[in-house]
Structure formats: structure tokens, C-alpha cells
Amino acid sequence: MAVILDKDLKRGHDALARWCADARRLAEGDALHGTGGQARLSLAPTLPRPVWAMAVRYSLFLLERRAPGPGVEVRVAPWGAVKILDGPESDPHNLTPPDVIELDPEVWLRLACGITTWAEEKDAGHISAVGERDDLSDLLPL
């Protein structure tokens, strides 16, 4: 099942652009006030829930296009999950591949927009990853 409907691609694109722009403004404000790196790790623009949902879905769609395959499942609850990268896929009795990455929406969107890096979020304990392919830093930001 698609993470976003074709008819919603424009809305998704606009939502992601809005989220990124607001997040960058917040990050710049934090940098001006000297709070720097640590503030970026909790940055979350105040936007309506539908904007967050569409931004997550569209960014997962972009990730899926960038690295298609059945080997790693990336979950951003409650708004979406995609399978990416080549490798062993799930067996018929267990639909989850051997590698699973789970992120909260604000963590995922910070990574997708380049506000933070994979290493920063991982070191902060914001990424749950199981399996050998637990690093998406080569694919981010989108």
C-alpha cells in the first residue's frame, strides 16, 4: 500500500516545504540566541496535525523512491511506514523485514530536512533500529 496517494503528492510536497522552512527559522533563532546544537534535537514547529501527517508521508515517499527495496522497514508512527533498500525481505509468515527503524515524526522530519544528522539523533537516543542496516545517513537529508 502506498504511503501517500498520488492525488496528495502536491499537498505532501507543500507540507514538507512548510515544515522545513518553519524548522529552519526556529533553528536559526536558536543559533542567534546561543542555544545551538542541543535545541535542534528537540525542535518541532507548531503546525497543524494534517501538515505534519502530509510532511511525513511525502518524505517517506521520497525515501522510498531514493532507495527502493524490501530489506529495511522505516516506521514513522502514526503516519507511515515504507520498505527500502535491497536485502533479505520478510518471509510469508512475518511481514516485517529483518531490519526495522522506528522514529518519532519530529525526529524523522528533522533528519529529512537536514536540521539534524543521523549520528546526532542516534546519540541522543531518538532512533530505534534493529538489524544490520540501521543507519540511513547516506540517504539523508532528502
PDB file of C-alpha atoms in Angstrom:
ATOM      1  CA  MET A   1       0.000   0.000   0.000  1.00  0.00           C
ATOM      2  CA  ALA A   2       1.308   3.432  -0.905  1.00  0.00           C
ATOM      3  CA  VAL A   3       2.353   5.727   1.917  1.00  0.00           C
ATOM      4  CA  ILE A   4       0.726   8.670   0.090  1.00  0.00           C
ATOM      5  CA  LEU A   5      -1.918   8.841  -2.599  1.00  0.00           C
ATOM      6  CA  ASP A   6      -0.999  10.278  -5.998  1.00  0.00           C
ATOM      7  CA  LYS A   7      -3.653  12.958  -5.588  1.00  0.00           C
ATOM      8  CA  ASP A   8      -1.941  14.109  -2.359  1.00  0.00           C
ATOM      9  CA  LEU A   9       1.607  14.484  -3.724  1.00  0.00           C
ATOM     10  CA  LYS A  10       1.323  18.267  -4.163  1.00  0.00           C
ATOM     11  CA  ARG A  11      -0.156  18.679  -0.678  1.00  0.00           C
ATOM     12  CA  GLY A  12       2.617  16.481   0.688  1.00  0.00           C
ATOM     13  CA  HIS A  13       5.310  18.465  -1.099  1.00  0.00           C
ATOM     14  CA  ASP A  14       3.883  21.737   0.218  1.00  0.00           C
ATOM     15  CA  ALA A  15       3.573  20.354   3.769  1.00  0.00           C
ATOM     16  CA  LEU A  16       7.190  19.164   3.804  1.00  0.00           C
ATOM     17  CA  ALA A  17       8.392  22.503   2.425  1.00  0.00           C
ATOM     18  CA  ARG A  18       6.398  24.338   5.103  1.00  0.00           C
ATOM     19  CA  TRP A  19       7.707  22.087   7.904  1.00  0.00           C
ATOM     20  CA  CYS A  20      11.313  22.503   6.726  1.00  0.00           C
ATOM     21  CA  ALA A  21      11.014  26.285   6.387  1.00  0.00           C
ATOM     22  CA  ASP A  22       9.488  26.664   9.861  1.00  0.00           C
ATOM     23  CA  ALA A  23      12.080  24.322  11.376  1.00  0.00           C
ATOM     24  CA  ARG A  24      14.954  26.205   9.747  1.00  0.00           C
ATOM     25  CA  ARG A  25      13.595  29.506  11.077  1.00  0.00           C
ATOM     26  CA  LEU A  26      13.443  28.027  14.572  1.00  0.00           C
ATOM     27  CA  ALA A  27      16.963  26.609  14.235  1.00  0.00           C
ATOM     28  CA  GLU A  28      18.302  29.978  13.067  1.00  0.00           C
ATOM     29  CA  GLY A  29      16.626  31.702  16.011  1.00  0.00           C
ATOM     30  CA  ASP A  30      18.195  29.213  18.416  1.00  0.00           C
ATOM     31  CA  ALA A  31      21.611  29.784  16.834  1.00  0.00           C
ATOM     32  CA  LEU A  32      21.229  33.548  17.268  1.00  0.00           C
ATOM     33  CA  HIS A  33      20.368  33.085  20.938  1.00  0.00           C
ATOM     34  CA  GLY A  34      23.325  30.768  21.538  1.00  0.00           C
ATOM     35  CA  THR A  35      21.373  27.582  22.309  1.00  0.00           C
ATOM     36  CA  GLY A  36      22.808  25.851  19.205  1.00  0.00           C
ATOM     37  CA  GLY A  37      23.038  22.095  18.798  1.00  0.00           C
ATOM     38  CA  GLN A  38      21.026  20.812  21.744  1.00  0.00           C
ATOM     39  CA  ALA A  39      17.991  22.905  20.853  1.00  0.00           C
ATOM     40  CA  ARG A  40      17.985  21.426  17.333  1.00  0.00           C
ATOM     41  CA  LEU A  41      17.472  17.969  18.857  1.00  0.00           C
ATOM     42  CA  SER A  42      14.114  18.987  20.301  1.00  0.00           C
ATOM     43  CA  LEU A  43      12.999  21.306  17.541  1.00  0.00           C
ATOM     44  CA  ALA A  44       9.384  20.818  16.447  1.00  0.00           C
ATOM     45  CA  PRO A  45       7.480  23.601  14.659  1.00  0.00           C
ATOM     46  CA  THR A  46       3.969  24.326  15.827  1.00  0.00           C
ATOM     47  CA  LEU A  47       1.914  23.342  12.802  1.00  0.00           C
ATOM     48  CA  PRO A  48      -1.496  21.705  12.344  1.00  0.00           C
ATOM     49  CA  ARG A  49      -1.595  17.912  12.615  1.00  0.00           C
ATOM     50  CA  PRO A  50      -2.558  17.460   8.918  1.00  0.00           C
ATOM     51  CA  VAL A  51       0.597  19.337   7.871  1.00  0.00           C
ATOM     52  CA  TRP A  52       2.728  17.002   9.988  1.00  0.00           C
ATOM     53  CA  ALA A  53       0.965  13.940   8.568  1.00  0.00           C
ATOM     54  CA  MET A  54       1.390  15.002   4.951  1.00  0.00           C
ATOM     55  CA  ALA A  55       5.016  16.050   5.519  1.00  0.00           C
ATOM     56  CA  VAL A  56       5.831  12.625   6.985  1.00  0.00           C
ATOM     57  CA  ARG A  57       4.007  10.728   4.261  1.00  0.00           C
ATOM     58  CA  TYR A  58       5.590  12.725   1.450  1.00  0.00           C
ATOM     59  CA  SER A  59       9.099  12.450   2.910  1.00  0.00           C
ATOM     60  CA  LEU A  60       8.702   8.683   3.308  1.00  0.00           C
ATOM     61  CA  PHE A  61       7.556   8.564  -0.317  1.00  0.00           C
ATOM     62  CA  LEU A  62      10.769  10.399  -1.308  1.00  0.00           C
ATOM     63  CA  LEU A  63      12.864   7.974   0.737  1.00  0.00           C
ATOM     64  CA  GLU A  64      11.149   5.005  -0.885  1.00  0.00           C
ATOM     65  CA  ARG A  65      11.886   6.452  -4.334  1.00  0.00           C
ATOM     66  CA  ARG A  66      15.524   7.123  -3.424  1.00  0.00           C
ATOM     67  CA  ALA A  67      16.229   3.615  -2.104  1.00  0.00           C
ATOM     68  CA  PRO A  68      13.617   1.084  -3.283  1.00  0.00           C
ATOM     69  CA  GLY A  69      13.679  -2.448  -1.985  1.00  0.00           C
ATOM     70  CA  PRO A  70      12.192  -4.815   0.584  1.00  0.00           C
ATOM     71  CA  GLY A  71      15.063  -5.091   3.068  1.00  0.00           C
ATOM     72  CA  VAL A  72      14.530  -2.361   5.700  1.00  0.00           C
ATOM     73  CA  GLU A  73      11.282  -1.090   7.139  1.00  0.00           C
ATOM     74  CA  VAL A  74      11.236   2.559   8.231  1.00  0.00           C
ATOM     75  CA  ARG A  75       8.338   3.385  10.549  1.00  0.00           C
ATOM     76  CA  VAL A  76       7.209   6.879  11.493  1.00  0.00           C
ATOM     77  CA  ALA A  77       4.138   6.313  13.628  1.00  0.00           C
ATOM     78  CA  PRO A  78       1.356   7.132  13.389  1.00  0.00           C
ATOM     79  CA  TRP A  79       1.606   8.316   9.786  1.00  0.00           C
ATOM     80  CA  GLY A  80       3.514   5.854   7.717  1.00  0.00           C
ATOM     81  CA  ALA A  81       5.980   3.093   7.063  1.00  0.00           C
ATOM     82  CA  VAL A  82       7.939   2.138   3.962  1.00  0.00           C
ATOM     83  CA  LYS A  83      10.248  -0.665   2.953  1.00  0.00           C
ATOM     84  CA  ILE A  84      13.529   0.386   1.390  1.00  0.00           C
ATOM     85  CA  LEU A  85      16.935  -0.946   0.338  1.00  0.00           C
ATOM     86  CA  ASP A  86      17.817  -4.260  -1.206  1.00  0.00           C
ATOM     87  CA  GLY A  87      18.431  -7.205   1.037  1.00  0.00           C
ATOM     88  CA  PRO A  88      16.625 -10.042   2.730  1.00  0.00           C
ATOM     89  CA  GLU A  89      12.924  -9.443   2.805  1.00  0.00           C
ATOM     90  CA  SER A  90      10.248 -10.717   5.123  1.00  0.00           C
ATOM     91  CA  ASP A  91       9.102 -14.303   4.940  1.00  0.00           C
ATOM     92  CA  PRO A  92       5.450 -15.098   4.132  1.00  0.00           C
ATOM     93  CA  HIS A  93       4.606 -15.682   7.804  1.00  0.00           C
ATOM     94  CA  ASN A  94       6.183 -12.496   9.141  1.00  0.00           C
ATOM     95  CA  LEU A  95       5.671  -9.402   7.024  1.00  0.00           C
ATOM     96  CA  THR A  96       8.368  -7.432   8.864  1.00  0.00           C
ATOM     97  CA  PRO A  97      11.834  -7.476   7.266  1.00  0.00           C
ATOM     98  CA  PRO A  98      14.858  -8.318   9.428  1.00  0.00           C
ATOM     99  CA  ASP A  99      15.877  -4.644   9.674  1.00  0.00           C
ATOM    100  CA  VAL A 100      13.462  -2.160  11.260  1.00  0.00           C
ATOM    101  CA  ILE A 101      13.966   1.527  12.056  1.00  0.00           C
ATOM    102  CA  GLU A 102      11.430   3.452  14.122  1.00  0.00           C
ATOM    103  CA  LEU A 103      11.368   7.225  14.568  1.00  0.00           C
ATOM    104  CA  ASP A 104       9.015   9.793  16.000  1.00  0.00           C
ATOM    105  CA  PRO A 105       7.643  12.262  13.429  1.00  0.00           C
ATOM    106  CA  GLU A 106       9.675  15.234  14.676  1.00  0.00           C
ATOM    107  CA  VAL A 107      12.908  13.201  14.601  1.00  0.00           C
ATOM    108  CA  TRP A 108      12.192  11.912  11.105  1.00  0.00           C
ATOM    109  CA  LEU A 109      11.333  15.341   9.736  1.00  0.00           C
ATOM    110  CA  ARG A 110      14.421  16.942  11.310  1.00  0.00           C
ATOM    111  CA  LEU A 111      16.527  14.309   9.548  1.00  0.00           C
ATOM    112  CA  ALA A 112      14.645  14.577   6.257  1.00  0.00           C
ATOM    113  CA  CYS A 113      15.085  18.370   6.234  1.00  0.00           C
ATOM    114  CA  GLY A 114      18.740  18.316   7.281  1.00  0.00           C
ATOM    115  CA  ILE A 115      18.144  20.077  10.607  1.00  0.00           C
ATOM    116  CA  THR A 116      19.993  17.293  12.460  1.00  0.00           C
ATOM    117  CA  THR A 117      22.149  14.348  11.421  1.00  0.00           C
ATOM    118  CA  TRP A 118      21.628  10.640  11.891  1.00  0.00           C
ATOM    119  CA  ALA A 119      24.570  10.477  14.309  1.00  0.00           C
ATOM    120  CA  GLU A 120      23.187  13.317  16.444  1.00  0.00           C
ATOM    121  CA  GLU A 121      19.734  11.765  16.713  1.00  0.00           C
ATOM    122  CA  LYS A 122      21.131   8.262  17.307  1.00  0.00           C
ATOM    123  CA  ASP A 123      23.483   9.517  20.046  1.00  0.00           C
ATOM    124  CA  ALA A 124      20.557  11.328  21.682  1.00  0.00           C
ATOM    125  CA  GLY A 125      18.598   8.059  21.775  1.00  0.00           C
ATOM    126  CA  HIS A 126      15.916   9.251  19.375  1.00  0.00           C
ATOM    127  CA  ILE A 127      16.241   6.379  16.878  1.00  0.00           C
ATOM    128  CA  SER A 128      15.232   2.786  17.474  1.00  0.00           C
ATOM    129  CA  ALA A 129      16.944   0.490  14.976  1.00  0.00           C
ATOM    130  CA  VAL A 130      17.171  -3.292  14.803  1.00  0.00           C
ATOM    131  CA  GLY A 131      19.274  -5.137  12.254  1.00  0.00           C
ATOM    132  CA  GLU A 132      22.491  -4.768  10.339  1.00  0.00           C
ATOM    133  CA  ARG A 133      21.298  -1.846   8.194  1.00  0.00           C
ATOM    134  CA  ASP A 134      20.443   0.595  10.947  1.00  0.00           C
ATOM    135  CA  ASP A 135      21.997   3.745   9.510  1.00  0.00           C
ATOM    136  CA  LEU A 136      20.261   5.877   6.890  1.00  0.00           C
ATOM    137  CA  SER A 137      22.773   8.719   6.980  1.00  0.00           C
ATOM    138  CA  ASP A 138      23.775   8.133   3.350  1.00  0.00           C
ATOM    139  CA  LEU A 139      20.163   8.740   2.269  1.00  0.00           C
ATOM    140  CA  LEU A 140      19.518  11.881   4.303  1.00  0.00           C
ATOM    141  CA  PRO A 141      18.667  14.699   4.102  1.00  0.00           C
ATOM    142  CA  LEU A 142      16.125  14.234   1.358  1.00  0.00           C
TER     143      LEU A 142
END
